[in-house]
PDB file of C-alpha atoms in Angstrom:
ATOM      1  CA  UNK A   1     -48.238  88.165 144.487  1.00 71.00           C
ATOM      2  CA  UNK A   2     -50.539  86.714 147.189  1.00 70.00           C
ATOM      3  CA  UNK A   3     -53.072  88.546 148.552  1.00 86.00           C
ATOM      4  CA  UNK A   4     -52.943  86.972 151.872  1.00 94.00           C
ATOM      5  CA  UNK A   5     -50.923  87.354 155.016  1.00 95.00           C
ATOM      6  CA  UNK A   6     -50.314  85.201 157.606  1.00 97.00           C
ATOM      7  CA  UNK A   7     -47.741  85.143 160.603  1.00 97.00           C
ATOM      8  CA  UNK A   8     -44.584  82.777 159.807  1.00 97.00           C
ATOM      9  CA  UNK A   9     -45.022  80.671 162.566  1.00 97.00           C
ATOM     10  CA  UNK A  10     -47.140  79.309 165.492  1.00 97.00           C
ATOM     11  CA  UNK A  11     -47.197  76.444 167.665  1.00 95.00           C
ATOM     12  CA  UNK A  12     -50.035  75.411 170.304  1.00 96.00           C
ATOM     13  CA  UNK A  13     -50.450  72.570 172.448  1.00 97.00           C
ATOM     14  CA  UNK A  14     -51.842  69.034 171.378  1.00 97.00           C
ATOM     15  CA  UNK A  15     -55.516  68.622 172.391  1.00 97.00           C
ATOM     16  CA  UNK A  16     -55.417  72.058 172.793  1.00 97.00           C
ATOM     17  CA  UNK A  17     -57.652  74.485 169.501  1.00 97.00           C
ATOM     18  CA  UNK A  18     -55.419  75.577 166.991  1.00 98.00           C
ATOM     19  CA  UNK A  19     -56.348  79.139 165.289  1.00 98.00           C
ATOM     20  CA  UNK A  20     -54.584  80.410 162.296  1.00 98.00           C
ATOM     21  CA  UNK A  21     -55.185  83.988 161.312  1.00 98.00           C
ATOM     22  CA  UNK A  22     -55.021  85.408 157.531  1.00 97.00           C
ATOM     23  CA  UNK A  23     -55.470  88.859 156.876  1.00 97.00           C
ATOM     24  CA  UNK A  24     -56.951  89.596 152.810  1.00 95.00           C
ATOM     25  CA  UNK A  25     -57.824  92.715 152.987  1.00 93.00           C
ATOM     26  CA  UNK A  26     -57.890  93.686 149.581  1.00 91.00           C
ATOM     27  CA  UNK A  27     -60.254  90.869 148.833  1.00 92.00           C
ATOM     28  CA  UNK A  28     -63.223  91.490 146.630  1.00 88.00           C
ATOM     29  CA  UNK A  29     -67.163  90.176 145.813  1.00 85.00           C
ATOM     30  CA  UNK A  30     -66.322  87.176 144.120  1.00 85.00           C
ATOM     31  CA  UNK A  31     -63.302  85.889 145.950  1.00 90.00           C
ATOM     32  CA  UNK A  32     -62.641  82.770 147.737  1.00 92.00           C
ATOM     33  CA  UNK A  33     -61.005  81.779 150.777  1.00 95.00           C
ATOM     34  CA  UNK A  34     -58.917  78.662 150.583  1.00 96.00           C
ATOM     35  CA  UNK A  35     -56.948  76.604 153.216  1.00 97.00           C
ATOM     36  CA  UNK A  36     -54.203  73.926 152.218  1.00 98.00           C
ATOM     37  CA  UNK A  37     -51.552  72.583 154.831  1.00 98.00           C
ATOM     38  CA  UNK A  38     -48.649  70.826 153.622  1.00 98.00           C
ATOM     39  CA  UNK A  39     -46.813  68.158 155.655  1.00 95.00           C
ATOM     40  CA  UNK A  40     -43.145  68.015 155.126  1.00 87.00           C
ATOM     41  CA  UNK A  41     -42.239  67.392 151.480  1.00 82.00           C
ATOM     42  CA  UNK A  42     -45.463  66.178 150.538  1.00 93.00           C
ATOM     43  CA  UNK A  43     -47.879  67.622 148.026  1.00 96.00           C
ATOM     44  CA  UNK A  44     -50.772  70.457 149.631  1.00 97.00           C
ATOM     45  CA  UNK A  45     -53.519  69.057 151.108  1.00 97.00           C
ATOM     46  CA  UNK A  46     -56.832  71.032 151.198  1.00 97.00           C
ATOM     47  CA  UNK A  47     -58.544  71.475 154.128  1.00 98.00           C
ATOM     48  CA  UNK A  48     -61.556  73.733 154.121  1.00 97.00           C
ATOM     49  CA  UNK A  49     -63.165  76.909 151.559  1.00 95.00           C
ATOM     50  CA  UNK A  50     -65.524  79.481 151.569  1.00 94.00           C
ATOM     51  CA  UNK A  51     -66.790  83.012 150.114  1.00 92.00           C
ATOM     52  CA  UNK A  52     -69.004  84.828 153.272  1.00 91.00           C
ATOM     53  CA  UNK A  53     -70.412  82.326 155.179  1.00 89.00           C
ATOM     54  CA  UNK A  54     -68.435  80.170 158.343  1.00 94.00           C
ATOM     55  CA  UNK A  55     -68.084  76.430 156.817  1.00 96.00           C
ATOM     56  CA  UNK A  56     -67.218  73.558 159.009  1.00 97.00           C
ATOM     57  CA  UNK A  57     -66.232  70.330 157.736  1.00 96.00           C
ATOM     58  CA  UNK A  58     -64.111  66.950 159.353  1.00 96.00           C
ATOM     59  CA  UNK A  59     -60.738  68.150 159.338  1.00 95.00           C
ATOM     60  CA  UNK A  60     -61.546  72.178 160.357  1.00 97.00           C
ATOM     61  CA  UNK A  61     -63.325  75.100 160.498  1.00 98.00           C
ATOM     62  CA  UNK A  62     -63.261  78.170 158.497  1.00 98.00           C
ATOM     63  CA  UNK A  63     -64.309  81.843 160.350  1.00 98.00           C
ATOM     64  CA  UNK A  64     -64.663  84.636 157.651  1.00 96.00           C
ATOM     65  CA  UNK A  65     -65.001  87.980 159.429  1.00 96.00           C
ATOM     66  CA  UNK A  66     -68.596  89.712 158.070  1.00 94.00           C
ATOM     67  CA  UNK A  67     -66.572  92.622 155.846  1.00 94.00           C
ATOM     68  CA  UNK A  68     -64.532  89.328 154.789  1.00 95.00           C
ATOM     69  CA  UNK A  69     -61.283  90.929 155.236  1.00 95.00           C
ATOM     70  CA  UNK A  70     -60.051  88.131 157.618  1.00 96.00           C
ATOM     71  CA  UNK A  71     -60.390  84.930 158.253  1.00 97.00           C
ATOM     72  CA  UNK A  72     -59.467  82.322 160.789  1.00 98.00           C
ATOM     73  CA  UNK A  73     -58.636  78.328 160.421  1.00 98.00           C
ATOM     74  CA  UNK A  74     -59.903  76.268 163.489  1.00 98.00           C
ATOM     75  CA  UNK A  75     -57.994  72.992 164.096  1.00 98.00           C
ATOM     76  CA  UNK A  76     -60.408  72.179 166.802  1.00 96.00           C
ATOM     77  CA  UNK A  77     -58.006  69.235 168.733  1.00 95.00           C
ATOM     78  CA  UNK A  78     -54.497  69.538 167.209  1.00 97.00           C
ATOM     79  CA  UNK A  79     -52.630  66.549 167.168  1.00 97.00           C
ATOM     80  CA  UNK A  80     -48.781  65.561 166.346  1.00 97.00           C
ATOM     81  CA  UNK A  81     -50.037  64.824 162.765  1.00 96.00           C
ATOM     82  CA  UNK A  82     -51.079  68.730 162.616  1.00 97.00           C
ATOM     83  CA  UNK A  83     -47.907  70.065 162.450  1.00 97.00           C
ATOM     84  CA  UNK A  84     -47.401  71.529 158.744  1.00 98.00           C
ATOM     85  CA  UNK A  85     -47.225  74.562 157.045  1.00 97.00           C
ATOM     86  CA  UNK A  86     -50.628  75.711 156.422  1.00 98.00           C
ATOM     87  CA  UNK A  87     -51.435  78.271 153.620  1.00 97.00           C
ATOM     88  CA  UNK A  88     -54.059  80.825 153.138  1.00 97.00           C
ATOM     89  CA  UNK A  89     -55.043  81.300 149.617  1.00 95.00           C
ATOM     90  CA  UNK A  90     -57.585  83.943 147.949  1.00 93.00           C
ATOM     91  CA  UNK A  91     -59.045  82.403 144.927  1.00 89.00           C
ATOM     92  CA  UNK A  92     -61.160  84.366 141.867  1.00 83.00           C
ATOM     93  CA  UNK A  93     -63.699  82.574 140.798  1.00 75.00           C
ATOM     94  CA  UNK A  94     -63.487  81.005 137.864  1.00 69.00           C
ATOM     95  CA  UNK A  95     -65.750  83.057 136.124  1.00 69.00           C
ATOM     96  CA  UNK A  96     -63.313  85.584 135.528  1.00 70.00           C
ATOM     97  CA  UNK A  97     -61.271  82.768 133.584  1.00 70.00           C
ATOM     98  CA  UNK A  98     -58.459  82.503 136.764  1.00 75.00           C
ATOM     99  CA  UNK A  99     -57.702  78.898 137.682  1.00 83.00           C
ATOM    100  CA  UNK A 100     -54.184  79.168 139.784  1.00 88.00           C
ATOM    101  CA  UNK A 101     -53.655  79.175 143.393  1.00 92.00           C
ATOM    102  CA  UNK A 102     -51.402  81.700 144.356  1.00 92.00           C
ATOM    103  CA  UNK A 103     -49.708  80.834 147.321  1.00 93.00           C
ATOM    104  CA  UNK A 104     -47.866  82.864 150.108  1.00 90.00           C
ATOM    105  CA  UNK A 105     -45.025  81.662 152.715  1.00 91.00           C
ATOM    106  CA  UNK A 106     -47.776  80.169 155.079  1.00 96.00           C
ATOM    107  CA  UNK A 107     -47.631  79.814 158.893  1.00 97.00           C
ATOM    108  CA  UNK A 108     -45.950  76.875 160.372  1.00 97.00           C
ATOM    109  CA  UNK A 109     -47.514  75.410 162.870  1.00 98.00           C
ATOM    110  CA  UNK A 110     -45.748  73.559 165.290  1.00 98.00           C
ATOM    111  CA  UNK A 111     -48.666  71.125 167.520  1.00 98.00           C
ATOM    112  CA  UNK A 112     -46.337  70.389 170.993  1.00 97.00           C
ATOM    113  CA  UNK A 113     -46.391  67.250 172.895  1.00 95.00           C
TER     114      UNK A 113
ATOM    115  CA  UNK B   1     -60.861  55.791 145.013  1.00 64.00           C
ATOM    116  CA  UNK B   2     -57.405  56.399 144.020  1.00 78.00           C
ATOM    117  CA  UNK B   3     -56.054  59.977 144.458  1.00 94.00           C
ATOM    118  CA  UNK B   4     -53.724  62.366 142.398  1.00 97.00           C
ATOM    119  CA  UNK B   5     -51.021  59.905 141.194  1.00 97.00           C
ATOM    120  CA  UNK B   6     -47.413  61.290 139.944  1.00 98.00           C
ATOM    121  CA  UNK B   7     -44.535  59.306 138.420  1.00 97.00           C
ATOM    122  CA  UNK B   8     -41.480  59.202 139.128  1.00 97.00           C
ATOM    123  CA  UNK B   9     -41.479  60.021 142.896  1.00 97.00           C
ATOM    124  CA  UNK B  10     -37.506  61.402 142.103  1.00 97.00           C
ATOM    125  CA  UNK B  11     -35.544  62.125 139.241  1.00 96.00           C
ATOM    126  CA  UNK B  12     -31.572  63.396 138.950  1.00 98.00           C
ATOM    127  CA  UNK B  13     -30.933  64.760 135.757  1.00 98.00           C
ATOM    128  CA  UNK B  14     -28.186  66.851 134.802  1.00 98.00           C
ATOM    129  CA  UNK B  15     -28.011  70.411 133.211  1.00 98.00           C
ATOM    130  CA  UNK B  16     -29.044  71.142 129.234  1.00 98.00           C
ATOM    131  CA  UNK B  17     -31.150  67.131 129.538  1.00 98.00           C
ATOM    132  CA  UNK B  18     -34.788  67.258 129.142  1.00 98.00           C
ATOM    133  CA  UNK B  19     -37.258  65.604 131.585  1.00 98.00           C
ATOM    134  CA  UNK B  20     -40.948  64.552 131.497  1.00 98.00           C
ATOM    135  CA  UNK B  21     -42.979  63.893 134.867  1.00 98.00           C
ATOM    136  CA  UNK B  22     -46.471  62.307 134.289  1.00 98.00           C
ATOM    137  CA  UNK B  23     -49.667  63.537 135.964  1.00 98.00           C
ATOM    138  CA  UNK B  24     -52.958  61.083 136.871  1.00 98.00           C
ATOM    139  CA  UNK B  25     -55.702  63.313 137.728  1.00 97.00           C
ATOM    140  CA  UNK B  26     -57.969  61.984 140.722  1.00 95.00           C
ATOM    141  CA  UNK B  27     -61.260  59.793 139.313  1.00 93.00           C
ATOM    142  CA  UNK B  28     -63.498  62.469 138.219  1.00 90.00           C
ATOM    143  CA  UNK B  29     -61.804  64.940 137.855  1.00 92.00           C
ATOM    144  CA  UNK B  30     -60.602  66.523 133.943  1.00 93.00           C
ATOM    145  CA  UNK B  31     -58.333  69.601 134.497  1.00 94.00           C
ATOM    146  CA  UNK B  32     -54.775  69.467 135.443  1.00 96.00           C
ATOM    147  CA  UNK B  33     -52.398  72.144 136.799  1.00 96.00           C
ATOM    148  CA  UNK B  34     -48.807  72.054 137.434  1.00 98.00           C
ATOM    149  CA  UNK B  35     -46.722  73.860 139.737  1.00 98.00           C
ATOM    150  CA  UNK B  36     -43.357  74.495 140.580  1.00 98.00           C
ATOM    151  CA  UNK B  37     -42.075  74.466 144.417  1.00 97.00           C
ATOM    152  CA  UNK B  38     -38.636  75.034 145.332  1.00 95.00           C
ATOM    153  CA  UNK B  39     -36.771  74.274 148.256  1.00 92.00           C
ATOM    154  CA  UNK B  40     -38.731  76.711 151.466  1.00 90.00           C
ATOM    155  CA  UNK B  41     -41.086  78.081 149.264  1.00 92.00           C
ATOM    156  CA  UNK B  42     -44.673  77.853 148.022  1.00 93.00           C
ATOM    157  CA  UNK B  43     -45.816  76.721 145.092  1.00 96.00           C
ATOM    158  CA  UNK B  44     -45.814  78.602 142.005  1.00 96.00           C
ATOM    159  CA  UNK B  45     -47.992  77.982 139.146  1.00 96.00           C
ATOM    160  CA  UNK B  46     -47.001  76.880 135.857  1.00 97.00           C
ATOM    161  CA  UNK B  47     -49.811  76.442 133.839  1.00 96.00           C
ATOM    162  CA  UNK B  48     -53.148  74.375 133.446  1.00 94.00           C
ATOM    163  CA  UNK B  49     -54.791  71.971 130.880  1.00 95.00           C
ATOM    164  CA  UNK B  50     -58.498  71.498 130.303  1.00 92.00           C
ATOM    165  CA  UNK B  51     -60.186  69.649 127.460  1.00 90.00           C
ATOM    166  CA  UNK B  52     -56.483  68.715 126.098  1.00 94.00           C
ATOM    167  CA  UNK B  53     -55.512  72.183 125.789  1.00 94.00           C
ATOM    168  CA  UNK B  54     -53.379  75.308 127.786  1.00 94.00           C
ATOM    169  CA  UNK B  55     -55.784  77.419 129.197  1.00 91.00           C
ATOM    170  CA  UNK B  56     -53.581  79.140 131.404  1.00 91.00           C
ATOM    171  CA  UNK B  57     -49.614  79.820 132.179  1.00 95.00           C
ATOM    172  CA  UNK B  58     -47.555  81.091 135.183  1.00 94.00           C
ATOM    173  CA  UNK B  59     -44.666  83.261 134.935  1.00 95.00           C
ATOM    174  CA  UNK B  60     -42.739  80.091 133.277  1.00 97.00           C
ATOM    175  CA  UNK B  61     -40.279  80.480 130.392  1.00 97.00           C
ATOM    176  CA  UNK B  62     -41.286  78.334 126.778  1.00 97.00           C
ATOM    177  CA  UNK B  63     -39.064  75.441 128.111  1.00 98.00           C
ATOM    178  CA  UNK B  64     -41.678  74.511 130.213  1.00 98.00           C
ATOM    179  CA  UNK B  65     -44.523  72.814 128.480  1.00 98.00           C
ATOM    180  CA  UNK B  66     -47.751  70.047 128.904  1.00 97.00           C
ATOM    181  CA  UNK B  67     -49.764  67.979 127.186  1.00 97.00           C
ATOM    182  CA  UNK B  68     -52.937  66.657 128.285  1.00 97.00           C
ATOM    183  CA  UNK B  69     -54.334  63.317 127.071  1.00 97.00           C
ATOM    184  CA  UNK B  70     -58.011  62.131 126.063  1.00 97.00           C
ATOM    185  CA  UNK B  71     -57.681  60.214 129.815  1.00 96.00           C
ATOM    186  CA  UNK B  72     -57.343  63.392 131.165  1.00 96.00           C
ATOM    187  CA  UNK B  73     -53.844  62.243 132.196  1.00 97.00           C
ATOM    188  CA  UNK B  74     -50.856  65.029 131.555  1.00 98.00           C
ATOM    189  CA  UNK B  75     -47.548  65.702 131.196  1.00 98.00           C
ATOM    190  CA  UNK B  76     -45.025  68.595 131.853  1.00 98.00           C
ATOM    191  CA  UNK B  77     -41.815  68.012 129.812  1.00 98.00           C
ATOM    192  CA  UNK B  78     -38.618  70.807 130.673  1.00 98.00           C
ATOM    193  CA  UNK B  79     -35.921  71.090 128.347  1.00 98.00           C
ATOM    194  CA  UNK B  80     -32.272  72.504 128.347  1.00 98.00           C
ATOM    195  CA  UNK B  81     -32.343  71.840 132.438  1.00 98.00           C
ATOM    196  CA  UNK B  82     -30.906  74.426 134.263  1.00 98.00           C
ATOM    197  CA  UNK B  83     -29.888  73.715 137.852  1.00 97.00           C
ATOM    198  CA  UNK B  84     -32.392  76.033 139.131  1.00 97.00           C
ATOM    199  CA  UNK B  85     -34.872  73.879 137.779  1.00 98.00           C
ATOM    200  CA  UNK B  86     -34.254  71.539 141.134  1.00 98.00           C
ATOM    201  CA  UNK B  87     -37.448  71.434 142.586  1.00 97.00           C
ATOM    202  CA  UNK B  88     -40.640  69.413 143.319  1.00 98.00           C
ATOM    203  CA  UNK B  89     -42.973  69.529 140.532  1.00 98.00           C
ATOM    204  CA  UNK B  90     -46.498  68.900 141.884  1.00 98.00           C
ATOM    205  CA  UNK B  91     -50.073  67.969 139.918  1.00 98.00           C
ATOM    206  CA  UNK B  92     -53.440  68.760 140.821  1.00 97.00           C
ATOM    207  CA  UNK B  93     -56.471  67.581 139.765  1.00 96.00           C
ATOM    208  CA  UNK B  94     -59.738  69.573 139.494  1.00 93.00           C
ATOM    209  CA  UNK B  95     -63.228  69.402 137.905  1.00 88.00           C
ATOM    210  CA  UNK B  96     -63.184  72.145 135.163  1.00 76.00           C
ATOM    211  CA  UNK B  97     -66.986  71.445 134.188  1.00 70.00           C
ATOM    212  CA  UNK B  98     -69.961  72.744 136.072  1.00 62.00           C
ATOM    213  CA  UNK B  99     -72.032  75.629 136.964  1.00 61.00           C
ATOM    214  CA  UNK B 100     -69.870  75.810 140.151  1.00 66.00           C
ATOM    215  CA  UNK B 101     -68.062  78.994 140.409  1.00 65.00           C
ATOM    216  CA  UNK B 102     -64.972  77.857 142.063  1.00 73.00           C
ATOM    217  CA  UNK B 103     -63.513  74.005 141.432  1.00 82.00           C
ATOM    218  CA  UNK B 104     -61.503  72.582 144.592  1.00 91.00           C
ATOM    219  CA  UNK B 105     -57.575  71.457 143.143  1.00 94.00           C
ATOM    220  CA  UNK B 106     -56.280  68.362 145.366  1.00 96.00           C
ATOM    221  CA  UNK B 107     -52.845  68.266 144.769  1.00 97.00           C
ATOM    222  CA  UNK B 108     -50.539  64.517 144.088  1.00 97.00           C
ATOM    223  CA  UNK B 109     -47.363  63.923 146.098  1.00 97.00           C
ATOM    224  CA  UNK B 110     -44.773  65.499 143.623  1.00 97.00           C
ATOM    225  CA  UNK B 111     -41.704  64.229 141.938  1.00 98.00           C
ATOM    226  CA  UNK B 112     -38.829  65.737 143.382  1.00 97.00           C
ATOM    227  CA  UNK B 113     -36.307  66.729 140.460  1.00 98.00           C
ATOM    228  CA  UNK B 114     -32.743  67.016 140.928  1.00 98.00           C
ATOM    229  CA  UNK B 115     -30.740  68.861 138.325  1.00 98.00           C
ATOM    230  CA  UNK B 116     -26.720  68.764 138.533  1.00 97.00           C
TER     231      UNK B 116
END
């Protein structure tokens, strides 16, 4: 089962920050945080990771709360092309011999005109 | 630099047939997964190859099985098709080797199989 939860769906304005929420609170030490959207019938893309510390990179930006037991994805200027179903994803690290993504239902995010 | 490539991009097949969808891992990269996403649902994880061998498996009954080659390339190959097997089958690509403690999976486009 996934470890994450998200709400089903959200939609903000384009231009306009987009901020998906994922709750993990049953996350431990050695866990990651992984983001992957997925356009319409198209294969995951990822977006952003992390383990404790915020990381920022071209398409987003990742907020991990400091007890880690949250996190938020920042779609700074959401555009038309933004609208997908985005996924939350806790990750062991591979060090404890787990290599699959486990993923949940997702948000869908609906970026309006 | 070319990306997670898949082949075919569909495939109708019809029930008790046996199907194999082909997996190019992105430049660099030397472990494959598969997974399994039907129709309004996410994902689900059917097993992963590294260094030509299975080194782990989903929840996935024996008719599912892989092959990785030298290339790193891979197959998945389902026999005795059942139509619940209608789904898209999507690759990704990793880089299994390293002293990094987690390894990023970018995932191809799918083949979307259609079992009747």
């Amino acid at each position: 089962d996934a470890k994450t939860t998200q709400p089903p769906s959200m939609d903000c304005a384009e231009g306009r920050a987009a901020n998906l929420p994922c709750n993990h609170s049953t996350i431990s030490g050695n866990e990651y945080v992984y983001w992957y959207r997925q356009i319409h019938s198209q294969g995951p893309q990822y977006i952003i990771h992390g383990l404790k510390n915020n990381e920022t990179n071209e398409m987003a930006s990742l907020i991990i709360t400091e007890d880690r037991k949250s996190s938020t994805l920042i779609l700074p200027h959401a555009t038309l092309r933004d609208t997908a179903v985005y996924y939350c994803i806790v990750r062991a690290s591979r060090m404890d011999s787990s290599y699959k993504l486990i993923f949940g239902s997702g948000t869908r995010l609906l970026v309006r005109p | 630099d070319a990306g997670v490539t898949q082949s075919p991009t569909h495939l109708i097949k019809t029930r008790g047939q046996q199907v194999t969808l082909r997996c190019s891992p992105k430049s660099g990269h030397d472990t494959v997964s598969w997974y399994q996403q039907a129709l309004g649902q996410g994902p689900q994880f059917i097993f992963q190859y590294y260094e030509e061998e299975e080194r782990q498996r989903g929840n996935f009954p024996d008719r599912f099985s892989g092959h990785q080659f030298p290339n790193y390339s891979s197959e998945l190959n389902v026999n005795a098709l059942l139509l619940g097997d209608s789904a898209l089958y999507l690759c990704a690509s990793s880089y299994g080797t390293g002293t990094l403690s987690t390894d990023t999976q970018y995932f191809g486009p799918g083949t979307r199989l259609t079992v009747l």
